[in-house]
Coordinates of C-alpha atoms and ligand atoms in Angstrom, one line a residue:
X1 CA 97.4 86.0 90.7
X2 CA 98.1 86.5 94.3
X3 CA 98.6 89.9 95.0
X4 CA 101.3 90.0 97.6
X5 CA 102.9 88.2 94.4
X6 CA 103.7 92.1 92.9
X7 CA 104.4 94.2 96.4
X8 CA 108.5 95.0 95.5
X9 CA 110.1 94.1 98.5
X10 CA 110.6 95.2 102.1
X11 CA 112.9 98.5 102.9
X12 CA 114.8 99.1 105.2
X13 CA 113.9 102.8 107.6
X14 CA 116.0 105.0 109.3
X15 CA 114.3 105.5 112.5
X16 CA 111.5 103.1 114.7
X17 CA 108.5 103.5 112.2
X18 CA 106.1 105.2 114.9
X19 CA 108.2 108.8 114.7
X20 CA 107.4 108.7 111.1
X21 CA 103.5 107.4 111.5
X22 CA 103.2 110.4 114.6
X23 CA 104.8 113.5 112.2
X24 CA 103.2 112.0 109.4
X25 CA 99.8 112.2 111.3
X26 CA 100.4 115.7 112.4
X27 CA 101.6 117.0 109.3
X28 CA 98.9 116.0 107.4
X29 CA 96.0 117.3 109.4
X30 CA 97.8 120.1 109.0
X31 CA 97.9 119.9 105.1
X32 CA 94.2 119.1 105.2
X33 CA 93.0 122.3 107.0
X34 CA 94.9 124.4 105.0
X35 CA 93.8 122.0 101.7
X36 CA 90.0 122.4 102.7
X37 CA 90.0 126.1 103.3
X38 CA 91.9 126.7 99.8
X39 CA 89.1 124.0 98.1
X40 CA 86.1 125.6 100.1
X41 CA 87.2 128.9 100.1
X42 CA 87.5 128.6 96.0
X43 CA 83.6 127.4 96.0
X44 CA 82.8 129.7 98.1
X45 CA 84.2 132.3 95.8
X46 CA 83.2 130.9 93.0
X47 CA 79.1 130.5 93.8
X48 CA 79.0 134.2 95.0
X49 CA 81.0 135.2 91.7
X50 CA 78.1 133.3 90.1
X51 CA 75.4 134.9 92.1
X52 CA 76.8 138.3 91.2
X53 CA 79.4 138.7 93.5
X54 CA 79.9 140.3 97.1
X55 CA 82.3 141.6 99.4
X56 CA 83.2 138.2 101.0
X57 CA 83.9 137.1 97.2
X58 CA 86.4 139.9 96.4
X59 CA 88.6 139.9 99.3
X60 CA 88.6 135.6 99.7
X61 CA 89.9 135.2 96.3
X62 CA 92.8 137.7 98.1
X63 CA 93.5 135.2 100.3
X64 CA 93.4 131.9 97.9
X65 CA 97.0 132.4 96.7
X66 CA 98.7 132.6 99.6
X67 CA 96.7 129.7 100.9
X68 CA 97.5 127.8 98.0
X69 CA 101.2 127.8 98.4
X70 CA 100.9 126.7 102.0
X71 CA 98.8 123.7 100.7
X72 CA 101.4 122.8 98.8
X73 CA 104.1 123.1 101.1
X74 CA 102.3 121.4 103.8
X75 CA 102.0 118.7 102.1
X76 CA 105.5 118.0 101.1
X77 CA 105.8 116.8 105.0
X78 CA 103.0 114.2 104.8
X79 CA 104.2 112.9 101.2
X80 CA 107.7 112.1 102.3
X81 CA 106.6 110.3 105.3
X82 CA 103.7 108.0 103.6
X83 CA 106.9 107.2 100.9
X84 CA 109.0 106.5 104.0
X85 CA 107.0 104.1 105.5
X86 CA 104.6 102.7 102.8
X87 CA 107.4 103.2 100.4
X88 CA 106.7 99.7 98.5
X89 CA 103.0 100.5 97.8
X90 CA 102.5 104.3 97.6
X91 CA 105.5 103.8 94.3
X92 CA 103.5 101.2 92.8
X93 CA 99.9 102.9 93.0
X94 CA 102.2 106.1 91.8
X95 CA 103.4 104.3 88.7
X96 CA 100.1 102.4 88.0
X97 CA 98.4 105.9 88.1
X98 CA 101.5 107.8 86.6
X99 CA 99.5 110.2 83.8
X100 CA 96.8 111.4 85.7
X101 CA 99.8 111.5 88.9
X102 CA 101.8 113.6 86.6
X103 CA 99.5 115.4 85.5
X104 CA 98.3 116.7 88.7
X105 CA 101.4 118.9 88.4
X106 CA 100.0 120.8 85.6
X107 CA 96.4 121.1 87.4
X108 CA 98.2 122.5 90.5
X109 CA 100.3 124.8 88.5
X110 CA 97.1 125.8 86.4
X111 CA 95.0 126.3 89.3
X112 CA 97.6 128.1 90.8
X113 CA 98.3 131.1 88.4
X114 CA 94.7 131.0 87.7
X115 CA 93.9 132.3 91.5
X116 CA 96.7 134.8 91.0
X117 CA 95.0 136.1 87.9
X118 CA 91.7 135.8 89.1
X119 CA 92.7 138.4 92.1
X120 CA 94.9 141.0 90.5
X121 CA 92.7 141.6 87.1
X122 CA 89.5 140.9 89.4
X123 CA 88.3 144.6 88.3
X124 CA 89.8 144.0 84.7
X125 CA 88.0 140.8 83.6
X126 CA 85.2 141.0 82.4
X127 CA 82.1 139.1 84.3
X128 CA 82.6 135.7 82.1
X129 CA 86.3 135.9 82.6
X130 CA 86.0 135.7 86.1
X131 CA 83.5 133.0 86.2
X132 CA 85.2 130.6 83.5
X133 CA 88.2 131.4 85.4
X134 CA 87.4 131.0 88.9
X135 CA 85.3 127.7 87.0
X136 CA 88.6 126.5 85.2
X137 CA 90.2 127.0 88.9
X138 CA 87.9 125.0 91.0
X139 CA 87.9 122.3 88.4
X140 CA 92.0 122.0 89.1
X141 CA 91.6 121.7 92.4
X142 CA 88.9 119.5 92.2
X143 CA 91.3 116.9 89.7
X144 CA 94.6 117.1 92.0
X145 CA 91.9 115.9 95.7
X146 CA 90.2 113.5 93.2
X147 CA 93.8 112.0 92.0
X148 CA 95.7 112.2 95.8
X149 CA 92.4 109.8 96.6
X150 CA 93.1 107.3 93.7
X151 CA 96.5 107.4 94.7
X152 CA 95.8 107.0 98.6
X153 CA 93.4 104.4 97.9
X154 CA 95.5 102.6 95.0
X155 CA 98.2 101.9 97.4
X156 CA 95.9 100.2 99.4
X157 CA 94.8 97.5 97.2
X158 CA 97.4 95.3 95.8
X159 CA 94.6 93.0 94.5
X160 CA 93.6 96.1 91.9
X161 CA 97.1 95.8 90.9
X162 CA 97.1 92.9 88.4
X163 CA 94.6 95.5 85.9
X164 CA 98.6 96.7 84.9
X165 CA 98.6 93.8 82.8
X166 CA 95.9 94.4 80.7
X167 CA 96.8 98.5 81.0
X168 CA 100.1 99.0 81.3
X169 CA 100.6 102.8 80.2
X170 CA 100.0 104.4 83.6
X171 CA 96.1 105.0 82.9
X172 CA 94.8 102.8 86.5
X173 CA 92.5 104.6 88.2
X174 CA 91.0 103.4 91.5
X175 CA 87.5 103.5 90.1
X176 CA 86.3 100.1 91.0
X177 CA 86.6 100.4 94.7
X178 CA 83.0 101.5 96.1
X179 CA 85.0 103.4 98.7
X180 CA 86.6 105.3 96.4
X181 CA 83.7 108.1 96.0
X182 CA 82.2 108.6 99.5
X183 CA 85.9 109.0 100.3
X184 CA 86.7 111.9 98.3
X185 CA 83.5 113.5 99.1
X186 CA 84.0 113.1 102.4
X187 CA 87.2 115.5 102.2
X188 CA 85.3 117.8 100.0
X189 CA 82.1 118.3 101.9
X190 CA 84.8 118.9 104.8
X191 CA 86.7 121.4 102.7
X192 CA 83.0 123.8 102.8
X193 CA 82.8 123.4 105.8
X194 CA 86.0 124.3 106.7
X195 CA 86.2 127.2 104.4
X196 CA 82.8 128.5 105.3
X197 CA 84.5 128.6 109.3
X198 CA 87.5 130.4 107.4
X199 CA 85.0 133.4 105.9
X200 CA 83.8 133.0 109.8
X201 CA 87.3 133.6 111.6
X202 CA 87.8 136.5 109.1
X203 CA 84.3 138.3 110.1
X204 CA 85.3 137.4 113.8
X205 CA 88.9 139.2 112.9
X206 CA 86.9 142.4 111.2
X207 CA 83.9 142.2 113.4
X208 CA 81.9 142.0 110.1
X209 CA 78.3 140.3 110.9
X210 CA 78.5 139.7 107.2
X211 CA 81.2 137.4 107.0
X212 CA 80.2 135.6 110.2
X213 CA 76.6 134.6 108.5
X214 CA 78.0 133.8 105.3
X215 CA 80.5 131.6 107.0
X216 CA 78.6 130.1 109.1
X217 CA 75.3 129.0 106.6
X218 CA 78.2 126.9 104.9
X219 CA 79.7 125.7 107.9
X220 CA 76.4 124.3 109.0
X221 CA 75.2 123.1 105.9
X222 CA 77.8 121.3 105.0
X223 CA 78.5 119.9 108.2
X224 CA 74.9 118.4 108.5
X225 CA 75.7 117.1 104.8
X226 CA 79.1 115.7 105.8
X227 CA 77.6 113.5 108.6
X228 CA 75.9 111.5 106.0
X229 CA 78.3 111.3 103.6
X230 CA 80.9 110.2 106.2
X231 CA 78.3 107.4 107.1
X232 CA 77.9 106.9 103.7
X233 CA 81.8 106.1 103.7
X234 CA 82.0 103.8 106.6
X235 CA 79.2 101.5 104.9
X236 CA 81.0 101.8 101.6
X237 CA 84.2 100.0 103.4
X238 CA 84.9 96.3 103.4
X239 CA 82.7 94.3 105.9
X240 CA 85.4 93.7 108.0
X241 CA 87.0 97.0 108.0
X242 CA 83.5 98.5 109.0
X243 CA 83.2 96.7 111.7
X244 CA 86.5 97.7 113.5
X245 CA 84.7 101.2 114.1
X246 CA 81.8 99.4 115.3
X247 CA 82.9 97.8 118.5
X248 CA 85.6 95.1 117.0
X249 CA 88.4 97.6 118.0
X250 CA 88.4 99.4 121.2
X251 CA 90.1 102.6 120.5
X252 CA 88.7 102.8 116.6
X253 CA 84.9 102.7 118.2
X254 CA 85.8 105.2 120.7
X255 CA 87.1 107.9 118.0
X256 CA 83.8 106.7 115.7
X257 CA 82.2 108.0 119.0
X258 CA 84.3 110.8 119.7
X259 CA 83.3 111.9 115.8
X260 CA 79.7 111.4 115.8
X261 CA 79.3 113.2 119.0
X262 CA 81.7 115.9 117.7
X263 CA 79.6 116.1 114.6
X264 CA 76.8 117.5 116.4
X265 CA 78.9 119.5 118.7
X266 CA 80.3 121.4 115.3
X267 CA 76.3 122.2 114.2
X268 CA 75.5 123.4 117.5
X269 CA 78.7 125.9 117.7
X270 CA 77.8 127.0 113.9
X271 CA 74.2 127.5 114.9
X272 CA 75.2 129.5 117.8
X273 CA 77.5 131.6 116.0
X274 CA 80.6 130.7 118.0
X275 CA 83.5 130.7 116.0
X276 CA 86.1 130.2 118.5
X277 CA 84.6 127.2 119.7
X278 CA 83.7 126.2 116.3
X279 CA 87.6 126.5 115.1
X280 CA 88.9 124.7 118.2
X281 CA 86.5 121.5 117.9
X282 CA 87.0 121.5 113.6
X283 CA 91.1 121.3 114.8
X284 CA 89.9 118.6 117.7
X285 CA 88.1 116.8 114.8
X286 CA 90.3 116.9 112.0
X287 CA 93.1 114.8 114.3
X288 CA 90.6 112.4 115.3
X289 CA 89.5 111.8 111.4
X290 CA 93.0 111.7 110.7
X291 CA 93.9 109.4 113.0
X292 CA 90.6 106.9 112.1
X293 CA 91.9 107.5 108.5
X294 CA 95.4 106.1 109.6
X295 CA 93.9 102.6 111.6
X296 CA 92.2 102.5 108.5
X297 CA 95.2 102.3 106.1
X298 CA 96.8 99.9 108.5
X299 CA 93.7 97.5 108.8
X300 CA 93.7 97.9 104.8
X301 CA 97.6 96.7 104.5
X302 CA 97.6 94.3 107.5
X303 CA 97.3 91.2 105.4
X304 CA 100.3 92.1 103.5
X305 CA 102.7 94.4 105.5
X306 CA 102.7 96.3 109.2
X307 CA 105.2 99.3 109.7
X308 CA 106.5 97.4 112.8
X309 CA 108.2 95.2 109.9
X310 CA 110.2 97.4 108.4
X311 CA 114.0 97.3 109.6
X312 CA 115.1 100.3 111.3
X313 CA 119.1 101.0 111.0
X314 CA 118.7 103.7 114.1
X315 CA 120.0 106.7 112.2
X316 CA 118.6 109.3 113.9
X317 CA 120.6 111.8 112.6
X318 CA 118.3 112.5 110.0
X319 CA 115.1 112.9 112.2
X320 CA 117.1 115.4 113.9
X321 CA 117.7 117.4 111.1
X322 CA 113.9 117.4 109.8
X323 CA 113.1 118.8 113.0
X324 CA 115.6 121.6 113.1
X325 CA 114.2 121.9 109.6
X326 CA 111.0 121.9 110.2
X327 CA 110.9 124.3 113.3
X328 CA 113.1 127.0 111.4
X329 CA 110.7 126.8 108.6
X330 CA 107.7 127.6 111.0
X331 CA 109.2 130.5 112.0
X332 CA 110.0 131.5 108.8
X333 CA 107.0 130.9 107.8
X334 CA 105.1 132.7 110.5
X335 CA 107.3 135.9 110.1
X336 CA 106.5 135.4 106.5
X337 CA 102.7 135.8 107.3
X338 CA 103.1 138.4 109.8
X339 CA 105.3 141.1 107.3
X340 CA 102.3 139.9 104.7
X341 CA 99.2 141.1 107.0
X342 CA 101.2 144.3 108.5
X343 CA 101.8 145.0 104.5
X344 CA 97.6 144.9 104.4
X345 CA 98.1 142.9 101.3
X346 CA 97.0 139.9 102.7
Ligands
HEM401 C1 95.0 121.7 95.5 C2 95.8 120.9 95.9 C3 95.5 119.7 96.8 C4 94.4 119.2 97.1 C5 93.0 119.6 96.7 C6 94.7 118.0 98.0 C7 93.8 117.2 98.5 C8 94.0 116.1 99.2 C9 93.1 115.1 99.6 C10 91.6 115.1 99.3 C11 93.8 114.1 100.3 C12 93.2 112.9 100.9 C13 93.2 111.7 99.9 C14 92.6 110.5 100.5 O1 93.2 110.0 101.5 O2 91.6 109.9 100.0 C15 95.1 114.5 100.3 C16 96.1 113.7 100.8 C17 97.4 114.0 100.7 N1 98.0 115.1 100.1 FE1 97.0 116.7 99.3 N2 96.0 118.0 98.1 C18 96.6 119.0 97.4 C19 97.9 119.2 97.2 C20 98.9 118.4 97.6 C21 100.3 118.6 97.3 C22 100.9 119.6 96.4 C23 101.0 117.6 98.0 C24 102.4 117.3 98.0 C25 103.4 118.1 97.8 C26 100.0 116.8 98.7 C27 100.3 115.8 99.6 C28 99.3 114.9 100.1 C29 99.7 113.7 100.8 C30 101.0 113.2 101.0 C31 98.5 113.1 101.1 C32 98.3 111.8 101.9 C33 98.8 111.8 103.2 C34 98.5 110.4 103.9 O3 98.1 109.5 103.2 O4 98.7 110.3 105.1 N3 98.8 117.4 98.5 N4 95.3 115.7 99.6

């Protein structure tokens, strides 16, 4: 069967498709952050609840909820602008995938009362309450990243499609794209990283040496890991998709660059401790690997489909409104946060 055979057919967009590729590139770095520090911070959380618990556990699993719900809502953003534009696949892998998509729902829901309940009865659970529960959380988490790959991934491969007709009750996975793996644990080695420079930034807030250490050992750690699982990913990638980071295309080699050398920029700052540069070059980073991410989808989906394709019918009216939208819900947000931490129950 040729694949292009089952992509539905071209739609039409409302505004020139590089508005939606930009916000959907910044909204999602944003979603990541915010995505890694709830993952990592959870770990985190849940190996020093297993190692009999500390200070850094007790007052992180605080945090989680809040986090949580701003995971969520950031990435709302990013989900309507990859159905905007990618529309005709990102439906498809959705419905070839649509149990373990649905089900997602439940995980998140799960996961989410679960950190709830882990904070406010943290003194009334008993020790293997906490554990199974903090477990039973982690594990949710760990199923809705694992899913948003398939799905990202899915989307990308029209010739994994035709498995529908041998499976047609919305039980596809992605699992037989060697991608697929070093992928997801590239995002999830980020998110300890990321959450270990979280615990650092709150030590750095409280001037707690504590919190700055423990931060810090699983920034480093798992930034050292990272490097080789993120190599591990670009040799997992179609030949000819590798090679675009590799010196075939200009501005994909120099970001590869940019990342390895940022790489060991990150170690050095979390050797040295330095959590303000440390924060500023994991934001500097995360936009580069976002953007590498998005060449990479397009490289993916050239054969079959470029955004510049799509027909744009130049109503602006509703970019206008997202962006009214969007910049009254950041100040909500914001003042949101700010009545939260001047309540000290943050
Ligand atoms: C605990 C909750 C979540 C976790 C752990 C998580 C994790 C992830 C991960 C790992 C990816 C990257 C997948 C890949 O490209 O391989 C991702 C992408 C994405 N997530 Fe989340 N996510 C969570 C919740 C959500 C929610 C609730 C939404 C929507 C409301 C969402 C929207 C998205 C979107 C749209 C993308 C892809 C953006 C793009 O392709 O440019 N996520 N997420």
């Amino acid at each position: 069967m040729i694949p292009s055979s089952l992509i539905p057919a071209i739609h039409n967009i409302a505004v020139a498709p590089i508005w939606l590729e930009t916000f959907l590139i910044i909204t999602f770095a944003i979603h990541l952050v915010l995505m890694n520090i709830a993952v990592g911070g959870t770990v985190i959380v849940a190996w020093h609840s297993f190692s009999g618990g500390s200070k850094v556990s007790r007052e992180l699993s605080g945090k989680l909820p809040t986090i949580l719900a701003l995971v969520i809502n950031a990435g709302v953003p990013p989900l309507l602008f990859v159905k905007a534009i990618y529309a005709q696949f990102n439906y498809t892998s959705s419905v070839l995938m649509a149990v373990y998509w649905l089900a997602a729902i439940v995980a998140l829901l799960v996961g989410y009362y679960g950190l709830y309940w882990h904070y406010y009865r943290y003194e009334s659970l008993k020790d293997v309450g906490r554990k199974g529960l903090i477990l039973t959380v982690l594990c949710t988490l760990l199923y809705v990243g694992f899913m948003l790959s398939n799905n990202m991934t899915l989307m990308l491969r029209p010739d994994h499609w035709a498995e529908y007709f041998d499976n047609p009750h919305g039980f596809i996975l992605n699992l037989n794209d060697a991608a697929l793996l070093p992928r997801y644990l590239h995002f999830m080695v980020a998110s300890l990283a990321v959450g270990g420079l979280f615990v650092a930034v709150l030590g750095k807030m409280k001037s707690d040496q504590d919190y700055i250490e423990t931060g810090f050992k699983w920034f480093v750690r798992a930034t050292v890991l990272n490097t080789a699982v993120g190599l591990a990913f670009m040799m997992s990638l179609p030949r000819d998709l590798m090679l675009m980071f590799m010196g075939k295309d200009m501005l994909a080699t120099s970001l590869f660059g940019v990342g390895i050398v940022g790489a060991a920029a990150l170690i050095y700052a979390g050797m040295k401790r330095k959590v303000v540069t440390a924060s500023i070059i994991t934001v500097v980073m995360v936009y580069v690997m976002v953007i590498m991410r998005h060449m990479l989808r397009q490289a993916y989906l050239e054969p079959y489909f470029k955004p510049e394709d799509l027909i744009v019918t130049n109503q602006y009216s509703s970019l206008y409104l997202f962006l009214i939208s969007l910049v009254i819900g950041i100040i909500a947000i914001t003042y949101m946060l700010k009545l939260m931490c001047k309540s000290g129950r943050s």
